[in-house]
Structures are given as C-alpha cells and as structure tokens.
XYZ file of C-alpha atoms in Angstrom:
462
model
C -50.223 -29.814 52.262
C -46.541 -28.810 52.565
C -45.866 -29.868 48.967
C -48.804 -27.797 47.752
C -47.566 -24.777 49.682
C -44.015 -24.900 48.243
C -44.999 -25.930 44.686
C -45.999 -22.418 43.648
C -42.763 -20.610 44.725
C -40.639 -23.458 43.359
C -42.362 -23.163 40.004
C -41.934 -19.390 40.082
C -38.223 -19.710 40.890
C -37.693 -22.216 38.093
C -39.586 -20.008 35.649
C -37.577 -16.949 36.609
C -34.327 -18.894 36.148
C -35.322 -20.107 32.681
C -36.550 -16.701 31.525
C -33.472 -14.998 32.999
C -31.216 -17.358 31.065
C -33.088 -16.587 27.868
C -32.892 -12.859 28.580
C -29.117 -13.156 29.069
C -28.847 -14.946 25.719
C -30.788 -12.157 24.020
C -28.637 -9.491 25.687
C -25.467 -11.249 24.547
C -26.706 -11.475 20.947
C -27.802 -7.852 21.104
C -24.380 -6.700 22.333
C -22.424 -8.717 19.770
C -24.641 -7.439 16.961
C -24.170 -3.846 18.102
C -20.378 -4.267 18.277
C -20.241 -5.746 14.773
C -22.525 -3.034 13.397
C -20.478 -0.263 15.009
C -17.140 -1.519 13.703
C -18.550 -2.097 10.221
C -20.135 1.355 10.105
C -16.870 2.904 11.262
C -15.167 1.566 8.133
C -17.693 3.266 5.865
C -15.972 5.771 3.570
C -18.885 8.198 3.183
C -20.130 9.593 6.546
C -23.592 9.928 5.030
C -23.796 6.125 4.802
C -22.743 5.363 8.377
C -26.214 5.021 9.911
C -27.610 2.989 7.011
C -24.634 0.631 7.142
C -24.917 0.263 10.921
C -28.573 -0.720 10.658
C -27.889 -3.121 7.804
C -25.059 -4.907 9.638
C -27.068 -5.062 12.849
C -29.992 -6.678 11.043
C -27.650 -9.246 9.491
C -26.040 -10.158 12.805
C -28.906 -10.052 15.281
C -29.736 -13.749 15.208
C -32.010 -14.125 18.207
C -35.033 -14.330 15.891
C -38.639 -13.262 16.386
C -39.488 -16.363 18.459
C -37.034 -15.344 21.197
C -37.079 -11.542 21.022
C -38.177 -8.705 18.776
C -36.189 -5.497 18.285
C -37.954 -2.549 19.856
C -35.524 0.231 19.036
C -32.127 0.806 17.425
C -30.534 4.230 17.753
C -27.371 5.411 15.974
C -25.774 8.654 17.164
C -22.764 10.099 15.319
C -20.637 12.803 16.928
C -19.482 15.033 14.081
C -16.598 16.526 16.053
C -14.651 13.341 16.792
C -16.391 10.750 14.641
C -17.555 8.718 17.660
C -20.460 6.386 16.929
C -22.849 5.386 19.750
C -25.311 2.579 19.154
C -28.083 1.598 21.571
C -30.712 -1.082 21.100
C -33.608 -2.540 23.062
C -35.463 -5.777 22.422
C -38.694 -7.186 23.839
C -38.542 -10.832 24.874
C -41.790 -12.706 25.579
C -41.573 -14.728 28.805
C -42.292 -18.422 29.081
C -42.988 -19.070 32.766
C -43.160 -15.588 34.245
C -46.347 -14.905 32.310
C -48.036 -17.284 34.808
C -47.420 -14.551 37.350
C -48.514 -11.633 35.209
C -45.169 -10.764 33.477
C -45.712 -11.247 29.738
C -42.357 -9.842 28.554
C -39.028 -8.358 29.617
C -37.023 -5.573 27.945
C -33.344 -6.178 27.218
C -30.945 -3.363 26.224
C -27.322 -2.951 25.107
C -24.997 -0.118 24.156
C -21.676 0.222 22.370
C -19.401 3.132 21.467
C -16.930 3.012 18.566
C -14.269 5.590 17.793
C -14.306 6.255 14.051
C -10.658 7.091 13.562
C -7.682 6.318 11.350
C -4.360 5.694 13.085
C -1.493 7.913 12.142
C 0.577 6.458 9.335
C 3.516 6.950 7.003
C 2.591 5.059 3.850
C 4.759 4.588 0.766
C 3.492 3.078 -2.490
C 6.280 1.340 -4.450
C 4.933 0.879 -7.981
C 6.340 -0.957 -10.998
C 6.013 1.216 -14.130
C 7.864 -0.986 -16.608
C 6.814 -1.269 -20.254
C 4.775 -4.412 -19.546
C 2.318 -2.263 -17.565
C 0.899 -1.272 -20.960
C -0.353 -4.820 -21.506
C -4.127 -5.063 -20.908
C -3.906 -1.379 -19.912
C -2.664 -2.370 -16.472
C -1.310 1.124 -15.880
C -4.852 2.519 -15.916
C -5.995 -0.233 -13.570
C -3.161 0.655 -11.198
C -4.052 4.354 -11.219
C -7.726 3.610 -10.525
C -7.022 1.148 -7.709
C -4.389 3.324 -6.011
C -6.693 6.348 -6.160
C -9.485 4.338 -4.528
C -7.064 3.356 -1.756
C -6.444 7.046 -1.108
C -10.195 7.696 -1.114
C -10.563 5.155 1.694
C -7.836 6.791 3.766
C -8.698 10.429 3.056
C -12.394 10.418 2.199
C -13.205 13.796 0.680
C -10.571 15.582 2.792
C -7.353 17.072 1.454
C -5.402 16.153 4.593
C -5.951 13.818 7.527
C -4.137 14.361 10.852
C -0.954 12.302 11.071
C -1.274 10.747 7.623
C 1.588 11.107 5.140
C 1.964 9.268 1.857
C 4.829 8.877 -0.636
C 5.141 7.268 -4.083
C 8.189 5.443 -5.500
C 7.917 4.558 -9.228
C 10.555 2.058 -10.303
C 11.726 0.158 -13.367
C 15.439 -0.711 -13.748
C 16.311 2.485 -11.863
C 14.745 4.939 -9.412
C 14.535 8.722 -9.738
C 15.190 10.584 -6.473
C 14.402 13.953 -8.063
C 16.814 16.641 -9.195
C 16.035 18.698 -6.083
C 17.873 15.987 -4.120
C 21.185 16.417 -5.925
C 22.700 16.545 -2.429
C 22.365 12.747 -2.318
C 25.209 12.594 -4.876
C 28.893 12.625 -4.055
C 30.494 16.083 -4.201
C 32.673 14.947 -7.103
C 29.809 13.425 -9.093
C 29.617 14.238 -12.822
C 26.138 15.706 -12.402
C 27.547 18.387 -10.064
C 30.303 19.520 -12.437
C 30.210 22.924 -14.081
C 28.433 22.890 -17.455
C 28.800 21.481 -19.962
C 28.530 18.206 -18.100
C 28.581 14.592 -19.282
C 24.803 14.932 -19.716
C 25.003 17.823 -22.218
C 22.976 18.996 -24.007
C 20.659 17.709 -21.256
C 21.120 17.902 -17.496
C 20.923 15.166 -14.886
C 17.393 13.715 -14.778
C 17.377 12.570 -11.135
C 18.090 8.824 -11.416
C 20.864 7.275 -9.351
C 22.953 4.119 -9.464
C 22.653 1.423 -6.824
C 25.395 1.436 -4.226
C 27.677 -1.562 -3.847
C 26.292 -4.433 -1.766
C 25.193 -4.498 0.967
C 24.367 -0.791 0.865
C 22.048 -1.334 -2.099
C 19.906 -3.273 0.386
C 19.969 -0.944 3.400
C 18.914 2.569 4.453
C 22.310 4.170 5.072
C 21.855 7.899 4.380
C 24.034 9.785 1.858
C 26.242 11.101 4.668
C 27.492 7.531 5.159
C 27.596 6.503 1.512
C 26.796 9.004 -1.241
C 25.199 7.981 -4.531
C 26.427 8.279 -8.117
C 24.348 9.709 -10.930
C 22.740 7.495 -13.560
C 23.881 8.302 -17.100
C 22.861 6.002 -19.929
C 25.890 5.949 -22.268
C 25.780 6.689 -25.974
C 25.371 3.198 -27.471
C 24.685 3.484 -31.221
C 24.512 -0.287 -31.739
C 23.656 -3.460 -29.882
C 22.120 -6.930 -30.122
C 18.578 -5.480 -30.180
C 16.756 -2.157 -30.116
C 16.382 -2.350 -26.323
C 20.175 -2.053 -26.031
C 20.607 0.909 -28.409
C 20.660 4.444 -27.052
C 22.182 6.530 -29.828
C 22.298 10.155 -28.674
C 24.324 13.318 -29.098
C 25.823 14.833 -32.237
C 25.242 14.276 -35.126
C 21.769 12.973 -34.237
C 18.954 15.529 -34.583
C 17.638 16.247 -32.065
C 20.621 15.060 -30.024
C 18.360 13.798 -27.214
C 14.641 13.067 -27.054
C 12.068 12.183 -24.368
C 8.506 11.912 -25.603
C 5.156 10.279 -24.909
C 3.911 7.829 -27.502
C 0.819 5.649 -27.681
C 0.252 1.970 -28.296
C -3.347 0.809 -28.517
C -4.385 4.125 -27.001
C -2.164 3.604 -23.939
C 0.537 6.266 -23.415
C 4.125 5.348 -22.593
C 7.454 7.167 -22.305
C 10.271 6.574 -24.777
C 13.255 8.342 -26.326
C 17.034 8.455 -26.204
C 19.662 10.369 -24.274
C 21.575 10.271 -20.982
C 18.338 9.977 -18.983
C 16.763 7.182 -21.028
C 15.107 4.600 -18.799
C 14.698 7.064 -15.935
C 11.133 6.945 -14.476
C 9.194 9.807 -12.811
C 10.695 11.164 -9.593
C 9.874 9.894 -6.114
C 7.181 11.838 -4.290
C 8.403 11.867 -0.659
C 6.069 11.875 2.338
C 3.474 14.622 1.958
C 0.145 15.280 3.647
C -1.925 16.476 0.683
C -4.133 13.951 -1.079
C -4.077 16.004 -4.293
C -0.274 15.778 -4.553
C -0.312 12.004 -4.213
C -3.126 11.594 -6.737
C -1.245 13.834 -9.170
C 1.869 11.667 -8.768
C -0.132 8.494 -9.399
C -1.993 9.902 -12.392
C 1.326 11.048 -13.862
C 2.775 7.544 -13.978
C 3.698 6.247 -17.429
C 5.158 2.896 -18.512
C 8.774 3.283 -19.606
C 9.894 1.671 -22.862
C 13.398 0.932 -21.572
C 14.981 -1.080 -18.798
C 14.099 -4.170 -16.850
C 12.542 -4.738 -13.414
C 14.617 -4.193 -10.272
C 12.200 -4.695 -7.384
C 15.084 -4.688 -4.927
C 15.799 -1.063 -5.871
C 12.130 -0.108 -5.551
C 11.855 -1.614 -2.061
C 15.154 -0.075 -0.939
C 14.059 3.403 -1.978
C 10.600 2.887 -0.477
C 12.357 2.134 2.810
C 14.493 5.263 2.555
C 11.349 7.367 2.072
C 10.017 6.305 5.510
C 13.275 5.572 7.360
C 13.987 7.970 10.252
C 17.651 7.875 9.205
C 16.548 10.045 6.259
C 14.702 12.604 8.380
C 14.872 16.077 6.916
C 16.728 14.953 3.786
C 13.876 14.801 1.287
C 13.174 18.039 -0.599
C 9.468 18.869 -0.508
C 8.726 16.799 2.604
C 8.298 18.192 6.161
C 11.655 18.535 7.907
C 10.529 16.405 10.895
C 9.724 13.374 8.746
C 10.093 10.447 8.663
C 9.209 9.884 12.325
C 11.094 7.534 14.631
C 10.260 3.856 14.663
C 7.800 3.049 17.435
C 6.250 6.522 17.586
C 3.008 6.053 19.596
C -0.142 5.573 17.504
C 1.845 5.704 14.261
C 2.426 2.963 11.704
C 4.952 2.702 8.893
C 3.529 0.852 5.898
C 4.876 -0.065 2.458
C 2.800 -1.392 -0.447
C 4.866 -2.918 -3.285
C 3.320 -3.789 -6.665
C 5.053 -5.510 -9.581
C 3.707 -7.023 -12.778
C 6.724 -9.215 -13.532
C 9.826 -10.985 -12.308
C 13.131 -9.320 -11.541
C 14.755 -8.926 -14.933
C 17.902 -7.502 -16.464
C 18.357 -8.970 -19.948
C 21.758 -10.334 -20.862
C 22.803 -10.932 -24.480
C 25.943 -11.864 -26.353
C 27.308 -9.019 -28.484
C 30.685 -8.828 -30.235
C 31.901 -11.743 -28.175
C 30.878 -10.148 -24.876
C 27.893 -10.546 -22.569
C 26.097 -7.226 -22.251
C 22.888 -5.894 -20.708
C 20.900 -2.683 -21.089
C 21.921 0.103 -18.734
C 20.281 -0.066 -15.286
C 20.845 1.148 -11.741
C 23.429 -1.641 -11.564
C 25.020 -0.393 -14.824
C 25.781 -3.946 -16.017
C 25.137 -7.548 -15.109
C 28.863 -7.868 -14.382
C 28.258 -5.849 -11.215
C 26.077 -8.730 -10.043
C 28.750 -11.329 -10.756
C 26.336 -13.206 -13.030
C 26.647 -14.166 -16.656
C 23.203 -15.245 -17.822
C 19.737 -13.770 -17.598
C 18.584 -16.554 -15.257
C 21.606 -16.201 -12.987
C 21.116 -12.445 -12.876
C 17.462 -12.924 -11.928
C 18.430 -15.313 -9.138
C 20.870 -12.750 -7.759
C 18.294 -9.951 -7.969
C 15.751 -12.187 -6.214
C 18.270 -12.816 -3.437
C 18.827 -9.103 -2.968
C 15.081 -8.481 -2.989
C 14.610 -11.043 -0.215
C 17.389 -9.388 1.782
C 16.017 -5.879 1.555
C 12.487 -7.080 2.370
C 13.830 -8.840 5.472
C 15.662 -5.670 6.486
C 12.474 -3.630 6.085
C 10.373 -6.035 8.139
C 13.025 -6.162 10.867
C 12.254 -2.486 11.543
C 8.575 -3.243 12.195
C 7.424 -1.775 8.883
C 4.206 -3.402 7.650
C 4.901 -4.704 4.150
C 2.145 -5.502 1.645
C 3.112 -7.024 -1.711
C 1.058 -7.472 -4.885
C 1.825 -9.374 -8.066
C -0.233 -8.072 -10.963
C -1.281 -9.651 -14.242
C -0.260 -12.905 -15.878
C 3.475 -12.217 -16.258
C 4.800 -12.952 -12.738
C 6.056 -16.539 -12.672
C 5.369 -18.995 -9.855
C 8.881 -18.215 -8.584
C 8.155 -14.490 -8.704
C 4.898 -14.918 -6.821
C 6.623 -16.932 -4.093
C 9.297 -14.240 -3.844
C 6.734 -11.490 -3.308
C 4.704 -13.600 -0.892
C 7.839 -14.206 1.170
C 8.643 -10.490 0.939
C 5.371 -9.526 2.617
C 4.923 -9.254 6.374
C 3.140 -12.617 6.181
C 1.062 -14.593 3.694
C -2.045 -12.549 4.585
C -0.251 -9.407 3.385
C 0.427 -10.831 -0.082
C -2.072 -10.605 -2.964
C -2.061 -11.814 -6.538
C -4.208 -9.762 -8.915
C -4.595 -11.332 -12.362
C -6.549 -8.372 -13.776
C -7.607 -4.781 -13.206
C -10.904 -5.674 -11.515
C -9.155 -7.874 -8.954
C -6.560 -5.188 -8.302
C -9.294 -2.738 -7.313
C -10.603 -5.284 -4.821
C -7.106 -5.824 -3.432
C -6.427 -2.119 -2.911
C -9.823 -1.707 -1.241
C -9.000 -4.603 1.080
C -5.656 -3.048 1.982
C -7.332 0.327 2.524
C -9.859 -1.280 4.847
C -7.088 -2.950 6.848
C -5.239 0.341 7.158
C -8.319 2.084 8.552
C -7.786 0.900 12.107
C -10.741 1.038 14.467
C -11.016 0.196 18.148
C -13.977 -0.461 20.430
C -14.077 2.376 22.955
C -16.409 0.835 25.530
C-alpha cells in the first residue's frame, strides 16, 4: 500500500526531471543559435539583408530538430539609430512524462542583443605597383579587391566615425607628395631657387631612404630629414631598364606618359622623376578620396621592388610620432598607440620578391636608380646578395611595426613571389593567420573580403 501511494509522485518527479533536462538542452541550443545568428547578421554589409541573414544563420544552427522542439517564433528587431540587433526566439517542446499529468508541451525562450558596430581604426594599405602588376591584369584585380574592402568598412557611407584610411603605393621608391617638401633637409636640392637640378621639371615627391637603421624606423623629419630622389641623366647602360636619357638635346627633354600593353595602362617615361610612383594618401576619413587613390594606381615601368620602404612609409603614415606632419590629413592624427577602442592596422601587398637588379657595365657593378640610389649603399655586389639584404631590412621593419601593437596583414599576389618571398611575408605578418597568398584575382577578392570581415569587430552586448 505504501509503495502504491509513493509510486505516483516518484514517477511524476522523475518525469519532471527528464523533461526539465530536455528543456534546458533546447534552451541552450536556442541561445547558441541566436548568438551565432546575431553575430553573423551584424557582419552583413547591406542593412537591408540583416534580418534575412539572421534567419538563415539561425535555421542553420538550431540543431535541436523537430523531434525535440519546434520553433514557434523568431523575431529580429534592428535599432536604426545605433545599429543594435535584438533577437528573440521561442520553441515548443513536447513533453515525455509530464503529459501523463496533463502537460503536453513546454515553451522555451531565449534572447540576445548584438551591437552592430565597427571599432575605430587607422588603416593603411601598402600596395606594390611595380611593372609586374600588369601581368594577368593584376592591377585591376587589386583595385577591385581593395574597393570591396572599403565597401565592407564603409558600406554606402562617405565617412564612418573614427575610421581613417591611407594608401602607400611603392615600387623601388615612395612618393611622399610635393606638399610635404618640409620632410626634406633645408639644404636639399629640391628646395633651391629655380632652376634646380630637376629643371625643366620640378621635384616629383619621391625621397631617398635614410641610412640604416633609420630606413627601418619611424623617426620624424625633425630627427633625421630626408633627401630628394632625382634619377640622374644616364644615356647608356647594360639594358633599357638602366637608361634614363633626359634633358637637352632630347626633345622633349623629359616625359611622363601613360601607355598600354594588352589593354592594361602603365606609367613610363624619362626624366628626374622617372620611377616615382603616385603620392601617398595620408589618413583621411572620406571613402571617395581613398577609392580615387586606389583607382589612380598604375604599374610603373621602372625600378624594382623595395617592400622594406613600403612598410616603413606605411608605419610613418599611422605613427603618432608623425602627428600633424602630413599635408591633407587632420592635424590630430595619427592618434597615440593604445587609444581606447582604436586599432592601428597595416595591409601590405606585393606581387614579387624584393629586387634591385645589379649588372656589370664598363667594368663596374651598377643598378637602376632606387630609393637606395645604388646597390653599393647596401654593401652587396650581386642581385641575390642585394635581395638577401633587402629581405633582412624588411624583416626588421616588420618587427618594429609589430612591436608597437600595429596589426599587420601581408599578402603575396600572383605566381611571381618565390617560396623565400612567401616565407618572408608570412613572417612579416602579425602571425600566420594574418598572411595570405593569392595566386589570382579571384582569390585576392576573397582575401580582401576576409580581411574586411575581420576588421569589422563585433561584440555580444548581453
């Protein structure tokens, strides 16, 4: 009789425990699915797609299945003012034992809130624009991919609070822009009264690398000023890449023009500014200015590849030691390292190895003019030895950049980078996960989208 009396409540207690455990499992799956859906929807570029993406990701992640629970309701609320996304869901779970006591199902609910926001950031794109970027029309692939990266960060807005972007094109030299003539020493030839050494042209904005180790650091001009780049008049040489015959009696005495090869435009010509790429675009807020800088990139027919110079100047664009120095950039930029809710990020792309050709000519070893002027500056006497020295300097400047907490992404592009070059750029990156190899234009687009997604930082609010 006693057993009969206690059997019913014992069965009820056991049934409640089993059904409660199942309900907890459903609630846990519901919460995890909502969190995943909210974070995924927050990364959506187009706000019009947020709700559809949230529902799609929720459906993919809610794995409880119809045998355990069925979704009753999923609600997605988007606050237009601050971009906050609130997701709530309820599910109906059929009971197993509790139905014996008249309870056929229980309702389980969950809620999550995600802040759809992009952290503040100073981003600089350091982009190789050497002549090899014409191959397979890589220059067009670069422009497309970089523009899509900006679309991820900006959406359809012209500016985003606390987002500034700069662009550093590089080949065998870097152009700081003629508006930044103050970077040059007071006695520099470019600052002399006309006619100058550049006549009939004027200084084009390129500068020479400073002596080591200042070619690998961010000392401002007040500590060590720069010297102007001036490609000398060289009417002969071991090959056409060494010749830069300009001035009288040549007509015209200097020439810079766009030509086409296979429908792809590139820059060529002769004169004191030969081998000088487009000017740096310092940190600016406007998306249109950055896109214009990217779309204006052209492969340059002269020079080699000095990635160390590109990285060094990318660093100077976002280094707080250069605050207020860049013409055309807000006077309070770059911000201090460690500024709350701000990141400093550099993306470096190259389609080849470090290169400064060395040839024998008239009994001497010579190289085309570069930011280092000559291979002799590097204390090397062969092309391979020069590359090894440039690789060493690239590693040094990358280490210096990372030591400041700057996030460094690197990309090798196309088939030209050697295994050694790929290892160099992988080691240059913040870590292996921040290095990408893109063999073609289609892959590069995927890489830039991946980087853009990583830069769009989201956090779970509650």
